[in-house]
Amino acid sequence: MLAGLFAFPRQLPAQNPPAWLTELAPKGAGSFPMIPPFHATFRFGWSGIEAARAEARLTIERGVAKVQVKGETTGMARGLWRLDATQECSFHVEGLKPLGFLQIEQYHNRRLTTEAVFKKDGLWRLRQRTPDGGPSKWKHIQIEPIRDIVSAMFFLRSQSLKTGDKLAVIAFPGDSPFLFQTTVGKREKVNIRGQKRPAIRLDFHIQRIELKKNEPPRLQQHGKFRKGTVWISDDEYRFPLRAEVSIFIGSVFAELEALTFSGKPLPGGSLNSR
């Protein structure tokens, strides 16, 4: 639910690859330091009304980072659209290369489970629907390099993020790969729980990547997404503070509510409400 942020097919046909595929940047992880382990809570909504909540936890062990996210719709939104979701993903701290993720979405009358594993030959995905999904098979997503949503956000966070920089990554939320194109905006301050925090503005655009056998990948306009902006803290943490996305139903937002680092206080005052 949090949510931020490629590529060269392993088997391209004889045609020349499209320009957007060969001009993607950056090629590797940046040098900005990794964030320490944390626990954070977020609220989500549209038109200023809260509609969901989520919590995220980062742990690091033996050079592998694990992010666990749990979220649910709340209030009036839950009566209209019931959703309980969890996601657990892991990636190498060095180089920020993804390892895999498990995502479970529980709706009112169905359950969707997506498992992804990043191997030497690319991404493999298994998606199962219950109760009416039938047998499922592993699908090979043949485009490289590709990341899951969480490791893509950490990858973008690691870059220098100078005003005017243009970045692009291919991220895989669970159904199809998407091209995320990001422009680094000016430094500004964002009001979070009554505190003005220095932030880096990231404006992004999303396009779906269509993959067909024996054809080069093609970009498709996202039918529901219009534009989006994420503000991350302009400090040693570069933590997501707020996101605003314009989609077909209006303006959707996500906002940090509470943040705790293990053994290290948040500079500038705590956001915790407890």
PDB file of C-alpha atoms in Angstrom:
ATOM      1  CA  MET A   1       0.000   0.000   0.000  1.00  0.00           C
ATOM      2  CA  LEU A   2       2.874   2.381   0.275  1.00  0.00           C
ATOM      3  CA  ALA A   3       3.085   3.623  -1.675  1.00  0.00           C
ATOM      4  CA  GLY A   4       6.788   5.654  -4.548  1.00  0.00           C
ATOM      5  CA  LEU A   5      10.284   3.587  -7.639  1.00  0.00           C
ATOM      6  CA  PHE A   6      14.938  -0.106 -15.676  1.00  0.00           C
ATOM      7  CA  ALA A   7      15.556  -2.358 -17.987  1.00  0.00           C
ATOM      8  CA  PHE A   8      16.882  -4.631 -20.682  1.00  0.00           C
ATOM      9  CA  PRO A   9      15.100  -7.741 -21.924  1.00  0.00           C
ATOM     10  CA  ARG A  10      17.138 -10.885 -21.857  1.00  0.00           C
ATOM     11  CA  GLN A  11      15.796 -12.054 -25.223  1.00  0.00           C
ATOM     12  CA  LEU A  12      15.002  -9.234 -27.601  1.00  0.00           C
ATOM     13  CA  PRO A  13      14.066  -9.988 -31.197  1.00  0.00           C
ATOM     14  CA  ALA A  14      16.092  -8.661 -34.081  1.00  0.00           C
ATOM     15  CA  GLN A  15      14.392  -5.238 -33.971  1.00  0.00           C
ATOM     16  CA  ASN A  16      16.201  -2.409 -32.278  1.00  0.00           C
ATOM     17  CA  PRO A  17      14.978  -1.824 -28.708  1.00  0.00           C
ATOM     18  CA  PRO A  18      12.936   1.338 -28.093  1.00  0.00           C
ATOM     19  CA  ALA A  19      14.873   4.434 -27.043  1.00  0.00           C
ATOM     20  CA  TRP A  20      13.298   4.625 -23.576  1.00  0.00           C
ATOM     21  CA  LEU A  21      14.650   1.166 -22.795  1.00  0.00           C
ATOM     22  CA  THR A  22      18.263   1.954 -23.642  1.00  0.00           C
ATOM     23  CA  GLU A  23      18.340   5.408 -22.045  1.00  0.00           C
ATOM     24  CA  LEU A  24      17.201   4.440 -18.546  1.00  0.00           C
ATOM     25  CA  ALA A  25      19.181   5.898 -15.665  1.00  0.00           C
ATOM     26  CA  PRO A  26      20.665   5.453 -13.179  1.00  0.00           C
ATOM     27  CA  LYS A  27      22.304   2.120 -13.942  1.00  0.00           C
ATOM     28  CA  GLY A  28      23.291   1.237 -10.383  1.00  0.00           C
ATOM     29  CA  ALA A  29      22.540   2.061  -6.764  1.00  0.00           C
ATOM     30  CA  GLY A  30      23.738   5.422  -5.477  1.00  0.00           C
ATOM     31  CA  SER A  31      26.019   6.144  -2.538  1.00  0.00           C
ATOM     32  CA  PHE A  32      23.512   7.660  -0.101  1.00  0.00           C
ATOM     33  CA  PRO A  33      23.694   5.635   3.169  1.00  0.00           C
ATOM     34  CA  MET A  34      21.120   2.985   3.984  1.00  0.00           C
ATOM     35  CA  ILE A  35      18.411   3.954   6.430  1.00  0.00           C
ATOM     36  CA  PRO A  36      18.561   2.269   9.879  1.00  0.00           C
ATOM     37  CA  PRO A  37      15.852  -0.176  10.997  1.00  0.00           C
ATOM     38  CA  PHE A  38      12.526   1.537  11.686  1.00  0.00           C
ATOM     39  CA  HIS A  39       8.847   1.157  12.492  1.00  0.00           C
ATOM     40  CA  ALA A  40       6.402   3.589  10.883  1.00  0.00           C
ATOM     41  CA  THR A  41       2.666   4.104  10.519  1.00  0.00           C
ATOM     42  CA  PHE A  42       0.856   5.878   7.691  1.00  0.00           C
ATOM     43  CA  ARG A  43      -2.662   7.034   6.909  1.00  0.00           C
ATOM     44  CA  PHE A  44      -4.238   7.124   3.460  1.00  0.00           C
ATOM     45  CA  GLY A  45      -7.293   8.785   1.991  1.00  0.00           C
ATOM     46  CA  TRP A  46      -8.835  10.933  -0.718  1.00  0.00           C
ATOM     47  CA  SER A  47     -10.231  14.475  -0.707  1.00  0.00           C
ATOM     48  CA  GLY A  48      -8.881  14.912   2.824  1.00  0.00           C
ATOM     49  CA  ILE A  49     -10.852  11.958   4.263  1.00  0.00           C
ATOM     50  CA  GLU A  50      -8.992   9.033   5.832  1.00  0.00           C
ATOM     51  CA  ALA A  51      -9.708   5.736   4.076  1.00  0.00           C
ATOM     52  CA  ALA A  52      -6.902   3.367   5.139  1.00  0.00           C
ATOM     53  CA  ARG A  53      -4.001   2.868   7.506  1.00  0.00           C
ATOM     54  CA  ALA A  54      -0.753   0.919   7.239  1.00  0.00           C
ATOM     55  CA  GLU A  55       2.378   0.150   9.190  1.00  0.00           C
ATOM     56  CA  ALA A  56       5.841  -0.701   7.866  1.00  0.00           C
ATOM     57  CA  ARG A  57       8.825  -2.255   9.600  1.00  0.00           C
ATOM     58  CA  LEU A  58      12.421  -2.567   8.353  1.00  0.00           C
ATOM     59  CA  THR A  59      14.879  -5.075   9.795  1.00  0.00           C
ATOM     60  CA  ILE A  60      18.411  -5.808   8.597  1.00  0.00           C
ATOM     61  CA  GLU A  61      20.289  -9.048   9.222  1.00  0.00           C
ATOM     62  CA  ARG A  62      23.430 -10.426   7.585  1.00  0.00           C
ATOM     63  CA  GLY A  63      23.376  -7.903   4.787  1.00  0.00           C
ATOM     64  CA  VAL A  64      19.738  -8.526   3.852  1.00  0.00           C
ATOM     65  CA  ALA A  65      16.994  -5.953   4.428  1.00  0.00           C
ATOM     66  CA  LYS A  66      13.445  -7.126   5.068  1.00  0.00           C
ATOM     67  CA  VAL A  67      10.440  -4.807   4.876  1.00  0.00           C
ATOM     68  CA  GLN A  68       7.089  -5.918   6.268  1.00  0.00           C
ATOM     69  CA  VAL A  69       3.983  -3.883   5.462  1.00  0.00           C
ATOM     70  CA  LYS A  70       0.467  -4.396   6.823  1.00  0.00           C
ATOM     71  CA  GLY A  71      -2.535  -2.267   5.900  1.00  0.00           C
ATOM     72  CA  GLU A  72      -6.334  -2.119   5.854  1.00  0.00           C
ATOM     73  CA  THR A  73      -9.154   0.112   4.719  1.00  0.00           C
ATOM     74  CA  THR A  74     -10.921   1.990   7.501  1.00  0.00           C
ATOM     75  CA  GLY A  75     -14.093   3.925   8.273  1.00  0.00           C
ATOM     76  CA  MET A  76     -16.635   4.527   5.524  1.00  0.00           C
ATOM     77  CA  ALA A  77     -14.195   3.285   2.897  1.00  0.00           C
ATOM     78  CA  ARG A  78     -14.110  -0.147   4.521  1.00  0.00           C
ATOM     79  CA  GLY A  79     -17.863  -0.450   4.150  1.00  0.00           C
ATOM     80  CA  LEU A  80     -17.522   0.227   0.428  1.00  0.00           C
ATOM     81  CA  TRP A  81     -14.292  -1.652  -0.255  1.00  0.00           C
ATOM     82  CA  ARG A  82     -12.988  -4.100   2.326  1.00  0.00           C
ATOM     83  CA  LEU A  83      -9.298  -4.845   2.012  1.00  0.00           C
ATOM     84  CA  ASP A  84      -6.672  -6.277   4.375  1.00  0.00           C
ATOM     85  CA  ALA A  85      -3.222  -6.497   2.815  1.00  0.00           C
ATOM     86  CA  THR A  86       0.240  -7.650   3.831  1.00  0.00           C
ATOM     87  CA  GLN A  87       3.528  -7.610   1.982  1.00  0.00           C
ATOM     88  CA  GLU A  88       6.958  -8.888   2.917  1.00  0.00           C
ATOM     89  CA  CYS A  89       9.908  -8.201   0.639  1.00  0.00           C
ATOM     90  CA  SER A  90      13.668  -8.593   0.937  1.00  0.00           C
ATOM     91  CA  PHE A  91      16.702  -7.213  -0.854  1.00  0.00           C
ATOM     92  CA  HIS A  92      20.480  -7.034  -0.475  1.00  0.00           C
ATOM     93  CA  VAL A  93      21.682  -3.935   1.361  1.00  0.00           C
ATOM     94  CA  GLU A  94      24.749  -3.790  -0.886  1.00  0.00           C
ATOM     95  CA  GLY A  95      23.617  -2.821  -4.369  1.00  0.00           C
ATOM     96  CA  LEU A  96      19.946  -2.898  -3.282  1.00  0.00           C
ATOM     97  CA  LYS A  97      19.260  -5.935  -5.474  1.00  0.00           C
ATOM     98  CA  PRO A  98      15.814  -7.470  -4.818  1.00  0.00           C
ATOM     99  CA  LEU A  99      15.394 -11.066  -3.650  1.00  0.00           C
ATOM    100  CA  GLY A 100      11.631 -11.503  -3.670  1.00  0.00           C
ATOM    101  CA  PHE A 101       8.307 -10.646  -2.100  1.00  0.00           C
ATOM    102  CA  LEU A 102       5.080 -12.189  -0.867  1.00  0.00           C
ATOM    103  CA  GLN A 103       1.907 -10.111  -1.113  1.00  0.00           C
ATOM    104  CA  ILE A 104      -1.522 -11.126   0.206  1.00  0.00           C
ATOM    105  CA  GLU A 105      -4.694  -9.139  -0.504  1.00  0.00           C
ATOM    106  CA  GLN A 106      -7.835 -10.219   1.318  1.00  0.00           C
ATOM    107  CA  TYR A 107     -11.035  -8.710  -0.083  1.00  0.00           C
ATOM    108  CA  HIS A 108     -14.635  -9.273   1.023  1.00  0.00           C
ATOM    109  CA  ASN A 109     -15.113 -12.485  -0.939  1.00  0.00           C
ATOM    110  CA  ARG A 110     -11.766 -13.328  -2.492  1.00  0.00           C
ATOM    111  CA  ARG A 111      -8.083 -13.629  -1.700  1.00  0.00           C
ATOM    112  CA  LEU A 112      -5.197 -12.756  -4.013  1.00  0.00           C
ATOM    113  CA  THR A 113      -1.702 -14.055  -3.246  1.00  0.00           C
ATOM    114  CA  THR A 114       1.303 -12.928  -5.278  1.00  0.00           C
ATOM    115  CA  GLU A 115       4.759 -14.423  -4.823  1.00  0.00           C
ATOM    116  CA  ALA A 116       7.788 -13.159  -6.737  1.00  0.00           C
ATOM    117  CA  VAL A 117      11.357 -14.437  -6.831  1.00  0.00           C
ATOM    118  CA  PHE A 118      14.256 -12.622  -8.489  1.00  0.00           C
ATOM    119  CA  LYS A 119      16.627 -15.136 -10.103  1.00  0.00           C
ATOM    120  CA  LYS A 120      19.663 -14.921 -12.382  1.00  0.00           C
ATOM    121  CA  ASP A 121      17.401 -15.143 -15.437  1.00  0.00           C
ATOM    122  CA  GLY A 122      15.029 -12.445 -14.172  1.00  0.00           C
ATOM    123  CA  LEU A 123      11.758 -12.239 -12.273  1.00  0.00           C
ATOM    124  CA  TRP A 124       9.430 -15.191 -11.735  1.00  0.00           C
ATOM    125  CA  ARG A 125       5.922 -14.622 -10.417  1.00  0.00           C
ATOM    126  CA  LEU A 126       3.155 -16.859  -9.092  1.00  0.00           C
ATOM    127  CA  ARG A 127      -0.323 -15.381  -8.622  1.00  0.00           C
ATOM    128  CA  GLN A 128      -3.167 -17.324  -7.019  1.00  0.00           C
ATOM    129  CA  ARG A 129      -6.808 -16.350  -6.631  1.00  0.00           C
ATOM    130  CA  THR A 130      -9.202 -18.071  -4.231  1.00  0.00           C
ATOM    131  CA  PRO A 131     -11.786 -19.403  -4.196  1.00  0.00           C
ATOM    132  CA  ASP A 132     -12.237 -19.333  -8.009  1.00  0.00           C
ATOM    133  CA  GLY A 133      -8.730 -18.897  -9.377  1.00  0.00           C
ATOM    134  CA  GLY A 134      -7.967 -22.460 -10.433  1.00  0.00           C
ATOM    135  CA  PRO A 135      -4.433 -23.836 -10.882  1.00  0.00           C
ATOM    136  CA  SER A 136      -1.631 -21.262 -11.163  1.00  0.00           C
ATOM    137  CA  LYS A 137       1.754 -21.425 -12.871  1.00  0.00           C
ATOM    138  CA  TRP A 138       4.969 -19.498 -12.434  1.00  0.00           C
ATOM    139  CA  LYS A 139       5.315 -16.740 -15.031  1.00  0.00           C
ATOM    140  CA  HIS A 140       8.659 -15.425 -16.275  1.00  0.00           C
ATOM    141  CA  ILE A 141       8.670 -11.609 -16.557  1.00  0.00           C
ATOM    142  CA  GLN A 142      11.371 -11.107 -19.198  1.00  0.00           C
ATOM    143  CA  ILE A 143      12.641  -7.578 -18.773  1.00  0.00           C
ATOM    144  CA  GLU A 144      15.775  -6.471 -16.941  1.00  0.00           C
ATOM    145  CA  PRO A 145      16.693  -4.975 -14.563  1.00  0.00           C
ATOM    146  CA  ILE A 146      13.385  -5.059 -12.710  1.00  0.00           C
ATOM    147  CA  ARG A 147      12.594  -4.392  -9.058  1.00  0.00           C
ATOM    148  CA  ASP A 148       9.669  -4.701  -6.722  1.00  0.00           C
ATOM    149  CA  ILE A 149       8.040  -1.473  -5.540  1.00  0.00           C
ATOM    150  CA  VAL A 150       9.829  -1.349  -2.177  1.00  0.00           C
ATOM    151  CA  SER A 151      13.368  -2.018  -3.398  1.00  0.00           C
ATOM    152  CA  ALA A 152      12.733   0.465  -6.238  1.00  0.00           C
ATOM    153  CA  MET A 153      11.965   3.157  -3.653  1.00  0.00           C
ATOM    154  CA  PHE A 154      15.152   2.358  -1.758  1.00  0.00           C
ATOM    155  CA  PHE A 155      17.054   2.413  -5.062  1.00  0.00           C
ATOM    156  CA  LEU A 156      15.784   5.902  -5.921  1.00  0.00           C
ATOM    157  CA  ARG A 157      16.441   7.092  -2.372  1.00  0.00           C
ATOM    158  CA  SER A 158      20.112   6.073  -2.729  1.00  0.00           C
ATOM    159  CA  GLN A 159      20.731   8.477  -5.636  1.00  0.00           C
ATOM    160  CA  SER A 160      22.179  11.995  -5.314  1.00  0.00           C
ATOM    161  CA  LEU A 161      18.723  13.575  -5.925  1.00  0.00           C
ATOM    162  CA  LYS A 162      19.915  16.936  -7.183  1.00  0.00           C
ATOM    163  CA  THR A 163      17.247  19.394  -8.282  1.00  0.00           C
ATOM    164  CA  GLY A 164      16.399  18.712 -11.918  1.00  0.00           C
ATOM    165  CA  ASP A 165      17.709  15.120 -11.954  1.00  0.00           C
ATOM    166  CA  LYS A 166      15.622  12.720 -14.037  1.00  0.00           C
ATOM    167  CA  LEU A 167      15.474   9.097 -12.905  1.00  0.00           C
ATOM    168  CA  ALA A 168      13.722   6.022 -14.279  1.00  0.00           C
ATOM    169  CA  VAL A 169      13.216   2.529 -12.899  1.00  0.00           C
ATOM    170  CA  ILE A 170      11.083  -0.467 -13.813  1.00  0.00           C
ATOM    171  CA  ALA A 171       9.035  -1.672 -10.867  1.00  0.00           C
ATOM    172  CA  PHE A 172       6.720  -4.648 -10.521  1.00  0.00           C
ATOM    173  CA  PRO A 173       3.760  -4.171  -8.128  1.00  0.00           C
ATOM    174  CA  GLY A 174       2.453  -7.685  -8.735  1.00  0.00           C
ATOM    175  CA  ASP A 175       0.496  -7.806 -11.996  1.00  0.00           C
ATOM    176  CA  SER A 176       2.527  -6.012 -14.701  1.00  0.00           C
ATOM    177  CA  PRO A 177       5.821  -4.120 -14.910  1.00  0.00           C
ATOM    178  CA  PHE A 178       5.624  -0.322 -14.925  1.00  0.00           C
ATOM    179  CA  LEU A 179       8.050   2.400 -15.945  1.00  0.00           C
ATOM    180  CA  PHE A 180       8.421   4.992 -13.183  1.00  0.00           C
ATOM    181  CA  GLN A 181       9.912   8.256 -14.439  1.00  0.00           C
ATOM    182  CA  THR A 182      10.872  10.683 -11.694  1.00  0.00           C
ATOM    183  CA  THR A 183      11.986  14.308 -11.743  1.00  0.00           C
ATOM    184  CA  VAL A 184      13.680  15.732  -8.641  1.00  0.00           C
ATOM    185  CA  GLY A 185      12.027  19.031  -7.718  1.00  0.00           C
ATOM    186  CA  LYS A 186      13.106  21.837  -5.459  1.00  0.00           C
ATOM    187  CA  ARG A 187      13.674  21.547  -1.749  1.00  0.00           C
ATOM    188  CA  GLU A 188      10.651  22.696   0.240  1.00  0.00           C
ATOM    189  CA  LYS A 189       8.977  22.243   3.606  1.00  0.00           C
ATOM    190  CA  VAL A 190       6.053  19.914   4.283  1.00  0.00           C
ATOM    191  CA  ASN A 191       3.705  20.168   7.252  1.00  0.00           C
ATOM    192  CA  ILE A 192       3.537  16.764   8.975  1.00  0.00           C
ATOM    193  CA  ARG A 193       1.489  16.545  12.180  1.00  0.00           C
ATOM    194  CA  GLY A 194       1.933  20.229  12.849  1.00  0.00           C
ATOM    195  CA  GLN A 195       5.678  20.240  12.187  1.00  0.00           C
ATOM    196  CA  LYS A 196       7.312  21.783   9.142  1.00  0.00           C
ATOM    197  CA  ARG A 197       9.898  19.322   7.822  1.00  0.00           C
ATOM    198  CA  PRO A 198      12.529  20.049   5.132  1.00  0.00           C
ATOM    199  CA  ALA A 199      11.758  17.783   2.189  1.00  0.00           C
ATOM    200  CA  ILE A 200      12.833  16.773  -1.310  1.00  0.00           C
ATOM    201  CA  ARG A 201      10.039  16.864  -3.862  1.00  0.00           C
ATOM    202  CA  LEU A 202       9.853  13.969  -6.351  1.00  0.00           C
ATOM    203  CA  ASP A 203       7.360  14.269  -9.216  1.00  0.00           C
ATOM    204  CA  PHE A 204       6.671  11.009 -11.009  1.00  0.00           C
ATOM    205  CA  HIS A 205       4.849   9.587 -14.012  1.00  0.00           C
ATOM    206  CA  ILE A 206       3.832   5.944 -14.509  1.00  0.00           C
ATOM    207  CA  GLN A 207       3.352   3.924 -17.690  1.00  0.00           C
ATOM    208  CA  ARG A 208       2.513   0.248 -18.035  1.00  0.00           C
ATOM    209  CA  ILE A 209       5.015  -1.918 -19.946  1.00  0.00           C
ATOM    210  CA  GLU A 210       3.383  -4.321 -22.383  1.00  0.00           C
ATOM    211  CA  LEU A 211       5.370  -7.510 -22.967  1.00  0.00           C
ATOM    212  CA  LYS A 212       4.557  -9.768 -25.906  1.00  0.00           C
ATOM    213  CA  LYS A 213       6.502 -12.736 -27.182  1.00  0.00           C
ATOM    214  CA  ASN A 214       8.927 -11.938 -30.025  1.00  0.00           C
ATOM    215  CA  GLU A 215       8.145  -8.225 -29.805  1.00  0.00           C
ATOM    216  CA  PRO A 216      10.006  -5.356 -28.126  1.00  0.00           C
ATOM    217  CA  PRO A 217       8.358  -3.979 -24.987  1.00  0.00           C
ATOM    218  CA  ARG A 218       5.890  -1.134 -25.457  1.00  0.00           C
ATOM    219  CA  LEU A 219       4.705   1.626 -23.142  1.00  0.00           C
ATOM    220  CA  GLN A 220       1.014   2.116 -22.461  1.00  0.00           C
ATOM    221  CA  GLN A 221      -0.604   5.050 -20.719  1.00  0.00           C
ATOM    222  CA  HIS A 222      -1.997   4.140 -17.308  1.00  0.00           C
ATOM    223  CA  GLY A 223      -5.788   4.276 -17.512  1.00  0.00           C
ATOM    224  CA  LYS A 224      -6.320   5.428 -13.910  1.00  0.00           C
ATOM    225  CA  PHE A 225      -3.153   7.330 -13.000  1.00  0.00           C
ATOM    226  CA  ARG A 226      -2.736  11.025 -13.837  1.00  0.00           C
ATOM    227  CA  LYS A 227       0.294  12.356 -11.917  1.00  0.00           C
ATOM    228  CA  GLY A 228       1.959  11.991  -8.535  1.00  0.00           C
ATOM    229  CA  THR A 229       4.310  13.655  -6.075  1.00  0.00           C
ATOM    230  CA  VAL A 230       6.241  12.224  -3.136  1.00  0.00           C
ATOM    231  CA  TRP A 231       8.039  14.277  -0.501  1.00  0.00           C
ATOM    232  CA  ILE A 232      10.904  12.614   1.363  1.00  0.00           C
ATOM    233  CA  SER A 233      12.748  14.118   4.300  1.00  0.00           C
ATOM    234  CA  ASP A 234      15.805  16.178   3.338  1.00  0.00           C
ATOM    235  CA  ASP A 235      18.078  14.733   6.023  1.00  0.00           C
ATOM    236  CA  GLU A 236      20.151  11.644   6.765  1.00  0.00           C
ATOM    237  CA  TYR A 237      17.061   9.424   6.600  1.00  0.00           C
ATOM    238  CA  ARG A 238      15.289  10.453   3.385  1.00  0.00           C
ATOM    239  CA  PHE A 239      12.091   8.921   4.711  1.00  0.00           C
ATOM    240  CA  PRO A 240       8.734   9.288   2.875  1.00  0.00           C
ATOM    241  CA  LEU A 241       6.699  12.050   4.509  1.00  0.00           C
ATOM    242  CA  ARG A 242       3.760  12.532   2.173  1.00  0.00           C
ATOM    243  CA  ALA A 243       2.492  11.448  -1.234  1.00  0.00           C
ATOM    244  CA  GLU A 244      -0.246  12.926  -3.417  1.00  0.00           C
ATOM    245  CA  VAL A 245      -1.534  11.104  -6.482  1.00  0.00           C
ATOM    246  CA  SER A 246      -4.125  12.254  -8.996  1.00  0.00           C
ATOM    247  CA  ILE A 247      -6.193   9.319 -10.274  1.00  0.00           C
ATOM    248  CA  PHE A 248      -9.571   8.772 -11.905  1.00  0.00           C
ATOM    249  CA  ILE A 249     -11.516   9.169  -8.609  1.00  0.00           C
ATOM    250  CA  GLY A 250      -9.730  12.358  -7.567  1.00  0.00           C
ATOM    251  CA  SER A 251      -6.770  13.169  -5.347  1.00  0.00           C
ATOM    252  CA  VAL A 252      -5.407  10.382  -3.139  1.00  0.00           C
ATOM    253  CA  PHE A 253      -2.895  11.008  -0.367  1.00  0.00           C
ATOM    254  CA  ALA A 254      -0.613   9.091   1.985  1.00  0.00           C
ATOM    255  CA  GLU A 255       0.965  10.697   5.035  1.00  0.00           C
ATOM    256  CA  LEU A 256       3.454   9.620   7.683  1.00  0.00           C
ATOM    257  CA  GLU A 257       1.864   9.469  11.125  1.00  0.00           C
ATOM    258  CA  ALA A 258       4.530   8.004  13.419  1.00  0.00           C
ATOM    259  CA  LEU A 259       8.176   7.003  12.973  1.00  0.00           C
ATOM    260  CA  THR A 260      10.610   5.316  15.341  1.00  0.00           C
ATOM    261  CA  PHE A 261      14.191   4.260  14.659  1.00  0.00           C
ATOM    262  CA  SER A 262      15.832   1.541  16.715  1.00  0.00           C
ATOM    263  CA  GLY A 263      18.066   3.258  19.267  1.00  0.00           C
ATOM    264  CA  LYS A 264      18.126   6.551  17.358  1.00  0.00           C
ATOM    265  CA  PRO A 265      15.716   9.461  17.884  1.00  0.00           C
ATOM    266  CA  LEU A 266      14.160  11.316  14.973  1.00  0.00           C
ATOM    267  CA  PRO A 267      15.854  14.731  14.571  1.00  0.00           C
ATOM    268  CA  GLY A 268      13.656  17.795  14.877  1.00  0.00           C
ATOM    269  CA  GLY A 269      11.177  16.216  17.274  1.00  0.00           C
ATOM    270  CA  SER A 270       9.213  12.986  17.401  1.00  0.00           C
ATOM    271  CA  LEU A 271       6.236  12.340  15.150  1.00  0.00           C
ATOM    272  CA  ASN A 272       4.857   9.740  17.486  1.00  0.00           C
ATOM    273  CA  SER A 273       1.362  10.292  18.784  1.00  0.00           C
ATOM    274  CA  ARG A 274       1.714   7.645  21.489  1.00  0.00           C
TER     275      ARG A 274
END
